[in-house]
XYZ file of C-alpha atoms in Angstrom:
565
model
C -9.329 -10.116 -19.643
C -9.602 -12.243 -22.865
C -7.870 -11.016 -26.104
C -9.132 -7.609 -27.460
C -12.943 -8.485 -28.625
C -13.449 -7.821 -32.533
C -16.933 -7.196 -33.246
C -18.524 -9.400 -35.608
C -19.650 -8.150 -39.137
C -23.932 -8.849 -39.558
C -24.453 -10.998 -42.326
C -26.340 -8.454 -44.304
C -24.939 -7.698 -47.974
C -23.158 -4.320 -49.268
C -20.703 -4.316 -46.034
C -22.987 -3.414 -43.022
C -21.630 -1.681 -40.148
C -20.063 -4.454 -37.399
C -22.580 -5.012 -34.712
C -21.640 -4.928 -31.164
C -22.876 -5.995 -27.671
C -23.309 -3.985 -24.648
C -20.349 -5.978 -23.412
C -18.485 -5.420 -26.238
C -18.759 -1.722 -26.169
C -17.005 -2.191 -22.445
C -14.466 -4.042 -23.126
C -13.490 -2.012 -26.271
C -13.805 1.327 -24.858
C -12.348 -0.288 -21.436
C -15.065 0.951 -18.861
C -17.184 -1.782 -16.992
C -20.686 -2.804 -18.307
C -22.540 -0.213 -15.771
C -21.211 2.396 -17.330
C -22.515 1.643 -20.992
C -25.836 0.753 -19.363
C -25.898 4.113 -17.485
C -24.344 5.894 -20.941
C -27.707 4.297 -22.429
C -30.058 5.682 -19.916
C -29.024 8.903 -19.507
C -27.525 10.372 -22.906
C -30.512 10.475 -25.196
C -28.136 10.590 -28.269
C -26.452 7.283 -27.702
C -27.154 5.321 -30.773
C -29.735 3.285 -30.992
C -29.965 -0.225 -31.342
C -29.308 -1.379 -34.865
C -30.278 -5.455 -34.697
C -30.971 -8.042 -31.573
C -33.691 -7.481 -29.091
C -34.609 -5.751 -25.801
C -32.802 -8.159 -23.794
C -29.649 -8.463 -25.636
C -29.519 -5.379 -28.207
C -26.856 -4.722 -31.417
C -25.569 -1.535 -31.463
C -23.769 -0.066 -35.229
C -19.768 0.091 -34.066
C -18.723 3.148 -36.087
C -21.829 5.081 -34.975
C -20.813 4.142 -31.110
C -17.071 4.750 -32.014
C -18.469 8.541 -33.361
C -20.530 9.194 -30.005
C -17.175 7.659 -27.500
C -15.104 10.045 -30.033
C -17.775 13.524 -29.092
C -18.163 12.886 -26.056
C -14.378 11.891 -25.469
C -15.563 8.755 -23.272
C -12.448 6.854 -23.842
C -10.946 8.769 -21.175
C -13.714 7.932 -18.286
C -11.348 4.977 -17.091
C -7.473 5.926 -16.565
C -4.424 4.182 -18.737
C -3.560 2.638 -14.754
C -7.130 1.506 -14.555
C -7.795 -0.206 -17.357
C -4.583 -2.026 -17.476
C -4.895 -3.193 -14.304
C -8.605 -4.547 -15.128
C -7.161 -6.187 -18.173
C -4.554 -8.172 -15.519
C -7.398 -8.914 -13.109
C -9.673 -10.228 -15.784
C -7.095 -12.628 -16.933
C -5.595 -13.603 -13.528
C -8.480 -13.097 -11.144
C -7.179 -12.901 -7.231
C -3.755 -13.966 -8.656
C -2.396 -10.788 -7.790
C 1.633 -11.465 -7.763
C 1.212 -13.582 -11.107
C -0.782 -10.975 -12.499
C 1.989 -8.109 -11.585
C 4.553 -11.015 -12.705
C 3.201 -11.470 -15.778
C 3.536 -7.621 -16.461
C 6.933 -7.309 -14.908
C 8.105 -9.491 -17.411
C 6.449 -7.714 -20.325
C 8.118 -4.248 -19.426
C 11.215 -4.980 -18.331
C 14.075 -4.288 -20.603
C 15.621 -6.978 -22.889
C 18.399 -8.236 -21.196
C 18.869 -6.348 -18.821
C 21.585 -7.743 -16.061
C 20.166 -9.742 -13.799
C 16.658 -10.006 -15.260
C 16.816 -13.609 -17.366
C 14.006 -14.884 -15.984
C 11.543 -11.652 -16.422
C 12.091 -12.629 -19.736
C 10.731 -15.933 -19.593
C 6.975 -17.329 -18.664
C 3.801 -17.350 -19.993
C 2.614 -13.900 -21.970
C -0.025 -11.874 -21.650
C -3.147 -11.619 -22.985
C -2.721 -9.312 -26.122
C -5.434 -6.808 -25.040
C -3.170 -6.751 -21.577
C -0.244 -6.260 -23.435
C -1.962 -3.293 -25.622
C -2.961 -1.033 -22.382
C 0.189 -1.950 -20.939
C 2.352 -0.701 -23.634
C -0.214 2.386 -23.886
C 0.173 3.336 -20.305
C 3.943 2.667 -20.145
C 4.228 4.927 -22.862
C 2.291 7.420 -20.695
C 4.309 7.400 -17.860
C 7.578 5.334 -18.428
C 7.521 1.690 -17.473
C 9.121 1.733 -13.951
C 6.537 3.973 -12.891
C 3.645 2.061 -14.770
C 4.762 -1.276 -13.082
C 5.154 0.699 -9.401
C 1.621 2.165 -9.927
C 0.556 -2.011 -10.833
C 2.790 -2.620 -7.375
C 0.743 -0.570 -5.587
C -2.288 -1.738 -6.629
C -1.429 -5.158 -6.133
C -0.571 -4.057 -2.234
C -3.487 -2.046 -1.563
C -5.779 -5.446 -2.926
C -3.200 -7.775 -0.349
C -4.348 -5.435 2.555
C -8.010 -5.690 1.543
C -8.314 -9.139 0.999
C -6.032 -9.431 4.715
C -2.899 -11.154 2.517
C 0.546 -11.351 4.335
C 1.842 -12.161 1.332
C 2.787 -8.717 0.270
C 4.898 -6.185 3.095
C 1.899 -3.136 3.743
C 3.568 -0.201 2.798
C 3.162 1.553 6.330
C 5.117 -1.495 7.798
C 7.505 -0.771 5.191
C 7.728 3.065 6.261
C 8.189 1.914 10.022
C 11.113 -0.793 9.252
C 12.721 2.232 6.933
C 11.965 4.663 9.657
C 14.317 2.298 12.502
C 16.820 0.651 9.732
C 20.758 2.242 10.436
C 22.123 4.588 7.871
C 24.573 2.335 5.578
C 27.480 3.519 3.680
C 27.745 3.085 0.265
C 28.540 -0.800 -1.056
C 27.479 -2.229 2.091
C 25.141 -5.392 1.818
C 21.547 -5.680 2.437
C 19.939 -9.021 2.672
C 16.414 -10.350 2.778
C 16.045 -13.923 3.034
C 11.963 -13.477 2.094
C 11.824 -10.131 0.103
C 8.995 -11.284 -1.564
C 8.076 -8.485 -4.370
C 11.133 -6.776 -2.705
C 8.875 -3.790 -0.205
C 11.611 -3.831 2.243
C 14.991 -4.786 0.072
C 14.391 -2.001 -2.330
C 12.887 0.495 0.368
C 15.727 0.329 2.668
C 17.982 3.981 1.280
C 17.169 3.275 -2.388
C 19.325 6.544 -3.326
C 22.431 4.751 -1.797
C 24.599 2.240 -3.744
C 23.849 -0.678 -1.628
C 24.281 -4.219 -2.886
C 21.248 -6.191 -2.504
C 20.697 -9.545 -1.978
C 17.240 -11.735 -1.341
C 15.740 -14.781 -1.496
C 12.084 -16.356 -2.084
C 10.306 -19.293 -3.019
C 7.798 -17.361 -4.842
C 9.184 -17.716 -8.678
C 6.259 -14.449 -9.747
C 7.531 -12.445 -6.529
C 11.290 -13.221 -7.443
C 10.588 -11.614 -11.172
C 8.645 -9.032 -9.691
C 11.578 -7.655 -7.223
C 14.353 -8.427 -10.522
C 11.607 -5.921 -12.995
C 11.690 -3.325 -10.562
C 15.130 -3.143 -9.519
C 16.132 -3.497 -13.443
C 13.980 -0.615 -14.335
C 14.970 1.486 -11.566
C 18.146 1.380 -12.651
C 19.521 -0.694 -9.435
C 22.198 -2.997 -10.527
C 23.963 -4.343 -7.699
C 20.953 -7.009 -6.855
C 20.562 -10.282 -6.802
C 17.514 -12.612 -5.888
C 17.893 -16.564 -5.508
C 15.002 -18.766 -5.650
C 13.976 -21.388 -3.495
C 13.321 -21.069 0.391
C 15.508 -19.762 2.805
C 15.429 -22.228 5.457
C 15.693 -25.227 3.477
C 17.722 -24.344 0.194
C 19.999 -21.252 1.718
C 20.796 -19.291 -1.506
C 23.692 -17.575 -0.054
C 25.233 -20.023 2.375
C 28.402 -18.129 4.024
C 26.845 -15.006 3.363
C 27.455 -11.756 6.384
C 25.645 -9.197 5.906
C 26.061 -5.842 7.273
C 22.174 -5.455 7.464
C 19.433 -8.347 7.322
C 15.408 -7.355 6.805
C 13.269 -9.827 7.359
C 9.224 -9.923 7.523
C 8.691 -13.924 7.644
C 6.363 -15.990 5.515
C 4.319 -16.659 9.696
C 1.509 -18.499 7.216
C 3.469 -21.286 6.574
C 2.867 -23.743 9.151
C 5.908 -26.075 8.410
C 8.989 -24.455 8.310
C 11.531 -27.718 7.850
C 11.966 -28.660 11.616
C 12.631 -32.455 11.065
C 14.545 -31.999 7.866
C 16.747 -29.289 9.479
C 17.014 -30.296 13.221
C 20.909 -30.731 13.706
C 21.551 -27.499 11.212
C 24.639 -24.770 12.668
C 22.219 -22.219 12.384
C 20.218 -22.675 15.165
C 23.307 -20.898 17.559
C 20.586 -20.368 20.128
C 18.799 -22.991 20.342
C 16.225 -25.378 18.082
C 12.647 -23.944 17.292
C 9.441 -25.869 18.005
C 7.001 -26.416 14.862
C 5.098 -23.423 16.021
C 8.121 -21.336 16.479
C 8.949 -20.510 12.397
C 9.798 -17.191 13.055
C 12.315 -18.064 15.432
C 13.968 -20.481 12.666
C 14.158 -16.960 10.083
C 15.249 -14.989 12.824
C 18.134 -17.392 13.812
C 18.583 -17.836 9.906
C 18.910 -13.600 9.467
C 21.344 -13.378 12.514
C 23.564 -16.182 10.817
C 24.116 -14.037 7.709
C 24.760 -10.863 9.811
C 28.590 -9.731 9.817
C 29.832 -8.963 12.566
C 28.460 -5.086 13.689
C 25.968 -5.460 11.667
C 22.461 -5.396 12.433
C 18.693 -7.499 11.758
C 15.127 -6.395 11.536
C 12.601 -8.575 11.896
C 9.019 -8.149 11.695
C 7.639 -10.792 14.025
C 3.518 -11.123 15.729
C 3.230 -10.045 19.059
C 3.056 -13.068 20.442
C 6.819 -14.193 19.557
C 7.573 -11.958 22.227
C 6.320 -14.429 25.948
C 5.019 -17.748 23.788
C 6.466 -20.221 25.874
C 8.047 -22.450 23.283
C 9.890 -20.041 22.908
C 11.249 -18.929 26.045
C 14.847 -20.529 25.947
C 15.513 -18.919 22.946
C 14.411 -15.427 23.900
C 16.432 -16.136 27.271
C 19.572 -16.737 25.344
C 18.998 -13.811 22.901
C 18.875 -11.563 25.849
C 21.622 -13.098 28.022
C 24.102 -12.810 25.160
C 23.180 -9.035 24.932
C 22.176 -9.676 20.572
C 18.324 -8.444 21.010
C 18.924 -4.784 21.578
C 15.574 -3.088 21.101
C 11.543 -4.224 20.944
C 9.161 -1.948 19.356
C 5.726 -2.630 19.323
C 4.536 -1.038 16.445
C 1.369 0.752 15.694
C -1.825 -1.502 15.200
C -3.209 -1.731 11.506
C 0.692 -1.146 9.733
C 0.463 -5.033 8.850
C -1.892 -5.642 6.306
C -5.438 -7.996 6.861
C -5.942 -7.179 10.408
C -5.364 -3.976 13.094
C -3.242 -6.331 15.689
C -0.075 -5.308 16.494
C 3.254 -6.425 15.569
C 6.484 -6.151 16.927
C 10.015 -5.198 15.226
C 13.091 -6.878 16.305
C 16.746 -5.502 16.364
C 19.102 -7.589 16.896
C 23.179 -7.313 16.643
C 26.121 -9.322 16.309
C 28.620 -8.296 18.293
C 32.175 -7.220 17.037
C 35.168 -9.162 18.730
C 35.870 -7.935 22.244
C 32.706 -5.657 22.183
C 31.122 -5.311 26.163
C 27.411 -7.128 26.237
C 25.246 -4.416 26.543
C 23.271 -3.796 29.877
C 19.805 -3.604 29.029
C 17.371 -4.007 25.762
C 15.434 -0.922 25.044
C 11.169 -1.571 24.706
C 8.865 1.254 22.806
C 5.606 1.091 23.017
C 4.056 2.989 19.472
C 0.738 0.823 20.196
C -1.314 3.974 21.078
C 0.054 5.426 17.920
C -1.764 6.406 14.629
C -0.701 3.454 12.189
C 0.454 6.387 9.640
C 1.750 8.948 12.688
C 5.383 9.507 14.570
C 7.181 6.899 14.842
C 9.694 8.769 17.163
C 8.833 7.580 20.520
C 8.101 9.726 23.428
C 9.860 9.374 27.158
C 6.732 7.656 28.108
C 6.921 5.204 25.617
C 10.028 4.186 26.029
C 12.023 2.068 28.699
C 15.508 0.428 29.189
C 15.098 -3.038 31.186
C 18.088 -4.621 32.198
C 19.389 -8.476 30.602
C 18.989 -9.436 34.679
C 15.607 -8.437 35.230
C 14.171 -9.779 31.570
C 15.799 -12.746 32.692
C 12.930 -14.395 34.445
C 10.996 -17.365 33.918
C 8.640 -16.088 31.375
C 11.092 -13.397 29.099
C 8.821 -11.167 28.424
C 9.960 -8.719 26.050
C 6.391 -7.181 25.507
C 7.198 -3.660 25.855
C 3.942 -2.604 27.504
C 4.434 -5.501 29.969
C 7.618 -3.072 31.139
C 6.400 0.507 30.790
C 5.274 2.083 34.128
C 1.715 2.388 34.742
C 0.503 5.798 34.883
C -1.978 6.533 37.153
C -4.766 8.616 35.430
C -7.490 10.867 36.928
C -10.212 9.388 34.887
C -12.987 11.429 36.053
C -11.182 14.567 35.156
C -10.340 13.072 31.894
C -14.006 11.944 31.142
C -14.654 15.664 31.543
C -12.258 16.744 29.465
C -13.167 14.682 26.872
C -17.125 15.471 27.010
C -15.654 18.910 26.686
C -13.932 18.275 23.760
C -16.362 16.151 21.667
C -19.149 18.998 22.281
C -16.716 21.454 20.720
C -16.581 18.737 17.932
C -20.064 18.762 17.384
C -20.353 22.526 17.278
C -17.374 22.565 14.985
C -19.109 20.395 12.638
C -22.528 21.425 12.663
C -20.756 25.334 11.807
C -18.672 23.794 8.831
C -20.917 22.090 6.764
C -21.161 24.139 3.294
C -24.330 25.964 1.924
C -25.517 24.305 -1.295
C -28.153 24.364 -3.156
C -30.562 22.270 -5.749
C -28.154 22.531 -9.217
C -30.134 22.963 -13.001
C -29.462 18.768 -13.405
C -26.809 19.966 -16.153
C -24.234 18.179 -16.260
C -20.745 20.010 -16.000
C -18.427 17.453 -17.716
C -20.702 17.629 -20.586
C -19.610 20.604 -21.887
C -15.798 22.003 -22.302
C -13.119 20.363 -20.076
C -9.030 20.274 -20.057
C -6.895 17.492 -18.683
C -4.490 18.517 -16.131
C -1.459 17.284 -18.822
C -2.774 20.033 -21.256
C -2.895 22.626 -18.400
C 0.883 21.643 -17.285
C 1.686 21.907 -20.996
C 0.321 25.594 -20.921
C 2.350 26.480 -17.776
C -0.609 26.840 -15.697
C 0.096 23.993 -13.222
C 3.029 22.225 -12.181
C 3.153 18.404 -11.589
C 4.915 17.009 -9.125
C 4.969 13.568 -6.896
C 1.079 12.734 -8.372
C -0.016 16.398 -7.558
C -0.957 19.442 -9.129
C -0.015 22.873 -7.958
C -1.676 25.708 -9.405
C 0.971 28.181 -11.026
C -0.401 32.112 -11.528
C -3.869 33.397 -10.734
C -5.924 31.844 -13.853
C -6.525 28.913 -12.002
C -8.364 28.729 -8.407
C -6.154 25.874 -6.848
C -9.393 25.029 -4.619
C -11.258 24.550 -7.903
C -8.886 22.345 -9.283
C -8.043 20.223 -6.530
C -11.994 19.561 -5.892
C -12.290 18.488 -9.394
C -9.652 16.254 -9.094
C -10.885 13.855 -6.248
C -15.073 14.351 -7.675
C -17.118 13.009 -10.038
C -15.545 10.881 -13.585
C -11.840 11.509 -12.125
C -12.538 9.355 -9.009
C -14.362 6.435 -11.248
C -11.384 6.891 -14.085
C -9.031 5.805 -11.551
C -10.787 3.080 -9.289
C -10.466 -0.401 -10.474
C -13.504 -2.436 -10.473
C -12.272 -4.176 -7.655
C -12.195 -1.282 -5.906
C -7.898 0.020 -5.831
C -7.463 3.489 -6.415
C -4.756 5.669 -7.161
C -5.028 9.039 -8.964
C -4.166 9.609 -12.295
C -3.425 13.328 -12.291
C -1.992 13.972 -15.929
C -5.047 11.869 -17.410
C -7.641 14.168 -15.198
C -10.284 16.620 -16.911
C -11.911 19.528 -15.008
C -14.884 21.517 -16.361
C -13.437 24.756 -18.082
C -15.319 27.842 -16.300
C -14.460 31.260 -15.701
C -12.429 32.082 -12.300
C -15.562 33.594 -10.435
C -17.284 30.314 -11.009
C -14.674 28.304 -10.234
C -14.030 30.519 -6.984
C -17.577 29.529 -6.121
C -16.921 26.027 -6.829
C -13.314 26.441 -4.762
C -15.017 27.741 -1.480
C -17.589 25.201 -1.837
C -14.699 22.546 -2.200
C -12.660 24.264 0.923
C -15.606 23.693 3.023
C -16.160 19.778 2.385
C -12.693 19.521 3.137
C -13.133 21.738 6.395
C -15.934 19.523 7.411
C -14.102 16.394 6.633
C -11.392 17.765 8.709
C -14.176 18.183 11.565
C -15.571 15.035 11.397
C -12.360 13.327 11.525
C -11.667 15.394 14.829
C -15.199 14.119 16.142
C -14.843 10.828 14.963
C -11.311 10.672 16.759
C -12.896 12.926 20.237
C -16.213 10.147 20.425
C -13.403 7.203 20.772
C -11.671 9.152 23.359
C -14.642 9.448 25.299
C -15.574 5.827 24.594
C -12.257 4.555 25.902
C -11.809 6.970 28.790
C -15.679 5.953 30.092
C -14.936 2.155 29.690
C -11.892 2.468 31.461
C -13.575 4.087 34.365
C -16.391 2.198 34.707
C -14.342 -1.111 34.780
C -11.667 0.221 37.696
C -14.605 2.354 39.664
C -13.002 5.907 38.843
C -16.667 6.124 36.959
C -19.576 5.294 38.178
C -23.725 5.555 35.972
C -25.798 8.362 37.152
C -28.763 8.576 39.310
């Protein structure tokens, strides 16, 4: 966003009021141009305009600063919201530089370990303005995790492997081992930090990382400086070619490579000690971090690695996997979920691998889970069935295969009884919906958030809610907890907190609902239940239909199925 817009003064004499445009009024009141356009159509007491023409009208600043103040339309666009806008505006799809660029503007003056936050070009001063505003809001760790978030949610949209996904981050956090306190976590590519500051962040761990991304590196030093973590340190410069922390053993090593980058360093780093198992082709980069990890791993001590399927039987790679798995260091596959990496729904595997302690017995078999039939955000605790241990003899074959799947037993299934079973269950679906979906009727067109409303800070304040983790819970019987949490997620609170390029988290202290009396809102409540009821249903039906889908492809294809008459 440029600097903070200051209307121009018309060139009339005895001081006429400052004239804005349309524009103007958006930036200044920090909602997008839409809404002053719809403000325009549908609120016949917006001023009028005071100079221009019917293409590009003037409006009288203090007499739209008196209708914003009535109507309290400063707060249709969250703190969060606006802020972020402001960084988008100025940085565009930069998204790291953008969160950069604000990382260095909240963290705290000299705080260890945080020089270069300090340093870099500054922010626009309208950025600066709705970042200290919504700092001051919140506090400015959570105000830059909220931008952190954001930034993430755009990387998954826009199909960036730039930044960790936060569900791949929940499943490397769900398999990491429990580490004592002052134990060492390393992350040779910790980017913004997602996995380095995930990993038991209520433990005093000391944590070490490494990328070439100078706006990530500040990124990961803000966030660990406001949240108070001091034993961290991030070099800069890459991994494979400029080790930050040569001698370095780790007791645990994350790792979710940069698999992008098409040259990794091969010809410059072809003799180098790390590669104990054997030297990666030019397509093979995430062998070269994974041999890089295990050479900072002490001994015991253990790495993840986040690594595409297809590491697992490429066969460039097969000498390397062979000698990973003869040596007993791979210990266990997983094939995650598909959709927890961000961009695309493929899945992607996560390595463990150990270093042995002296005189420790070579284990007899690697352990393969298959999550791929999982729910991206469901268990990660495998079942029976989705597990299997293969022994280091019979993975040792020409291709080394560690595919899980590839190794499962295939389970024979009855598909005509299943297709049944499924048509059964999608009709109860449909009946379930078709029962659920609320009774409404035509409203008077009035609208409710034009007359009294309360933000959910002022209701806190009055000891009617309590806040807690981003949500409201209703405290006594003044309040119908249905009521309030429809209001929450309808209308102006869902627009407040959506960014125009479409991120949304909500802002719960900054939300209004309508002020009514608790019969009314009890109306409004079971109307609100029902949605959510029906939502429920849908997602049941929605879930039953691809069942049936799969079940009847399936059959069709092995001759279990066959079309009717």
């Amino acid at each position: 966003m440029d600097d903070p817009v200051t209307p121009r003064p018309a060139t009339e004499d005895k001081q006429p009021p400052t004239l804005v445009t349309s524009a103007e009024i958006a930036r200044l009141a920090g909602v997008t141009r839409a809404a002053v356009s719809n403000w325009r159509r549908r609120y016949e007491d917006f001023p009028a305009a005071a100079a221009g023409s019917a293409a590009s009208p003037l409006f009288a600043w203090p007499a739209v600063q008196e209708w914003l103040r009535r109507r309290d339309r400063h707060q249709d666009v969250s703190l969060e919201v606006q802020a972020w806008q402001a960084l988008r505006a100025a940085y565009g799809d930069a998204t790291v530089a953008a969160v950069a660029a604000a990382a260095r503007h909240l963290a705290p003056a000299g705080a260890p370990g945080t020089a270069t936050v300090q340093e870099g070009e500054r922010l626009p001063s309208a950025a600066q303005v709705l970042l200290d505003r919504f700092a001051g809001e919140s506090d400015p760790n959570a105000a830059l995790r909220a931008l952190t978030d954001r930034m993430a949610d755009s990387a998954r949209r826009t199909g960036s492997d730039q930044v960790t996904s936060p569900l791949l981050v929940r499943a490397v956090s769900h398999f990491a081992p429990r580490l004592q306190p002052g134990r060492t976590v390393f992350d040779p590519a910790c980017g913004i930090g997602a996995l380095l500051l995930a990993v038991e962040p209520e433990r005093r761990l000391v944590r070490l990382g490494q990328d070439s991304d100078t706006d990530a590196v500040d990124i990961v030093l803000a966030r660990a400086a406001l949240a108070g973590l001091g034993d961290l340190r991030i070099a800069h410069g890459d991994s494979l070619r400029a080790d930050g922390y040569p001698g370095l053993a780790a007791d645990l090593v994350l790792c979710d490579p940069p698999v992008a980058a098409g040259d990794w360093g091969r010809d410059e780093l072809l003799l180098d000690h790390r590669w104990e198992f054997g030297t990666p082709s030019r397509a093979e980069g995430e062998l070269a971090w994974l041999q890089h990890s295990y050479a900072h791993t002490a001994p015991g001590g253990q790495v993840l690695m986040v690594l595409p399927a297809s590491v697992a039987y490429r066969k460039a790679g097969r000498r390397i996997r062979a000698e990973l798995v003869r040596r007993g260091i791979v210990r266990q596959v997983v094939a995650l979920p598909g959709g927890v990496a961000a961009g695309h729904s493929l899945p992607v595997h996560l390595w463990s691998l150990q270093r042995p302690k002296e005189g420790e017995p070579r284990p007899a078999a690697v352990r393969l889970i298959d999550l791929t039939e999982n729910a991206p955000d469901g268990s990660l605790r495998p079942t029976d069935a989705q597990t299997v241990d293969i022994s280091l003899v019979d993975l040792l074959d020409d291709v080394v295969d560690l595919t899980p799947a590839v190794h499962l037993p295939t389970v024979r299934h009855e598909l005509a009884n299943e297709y049944e079973e499924a048509r059964s269950e999608l009709a109860d679906a449909l009946a379930g919906l078709h029962s659920r979906l609320p009774e409404l009727r035509r409203g008077d067109g009035a609208d409710l958030w034009d007359g009294a409303t309360v933000t959910v800070s002022d209701l806190a304040r009055a000891g009617l809610v309590e806040l807690h983790e981003g949500e409201a819970r209703v405290l006594g019987d003044q309040i119908d907890p249905e009521y309030l949490d429809g209001f929450l997620r309808a209308g102006p609170n869902v627009r407040r907190s959506t960014s125009q390029s479409g991120s949304y988290r909500l802002d719960v202290k900054g939300a209004r609902i309508p002020q009514r009396e608790l019969t009314v809102q009890r109306r409004y409540g079971t109307a609100f239940r029902a949605l959510l009821d029906m939502e429920r249903e849908a997602t049941r039906l929605a879930k039953a239909a691809q069942r049936l889908a799969e079940i009847a492809r399936e059959g069709l294809g092995t001759g279990d199925l066959e079309p009717g008459a």
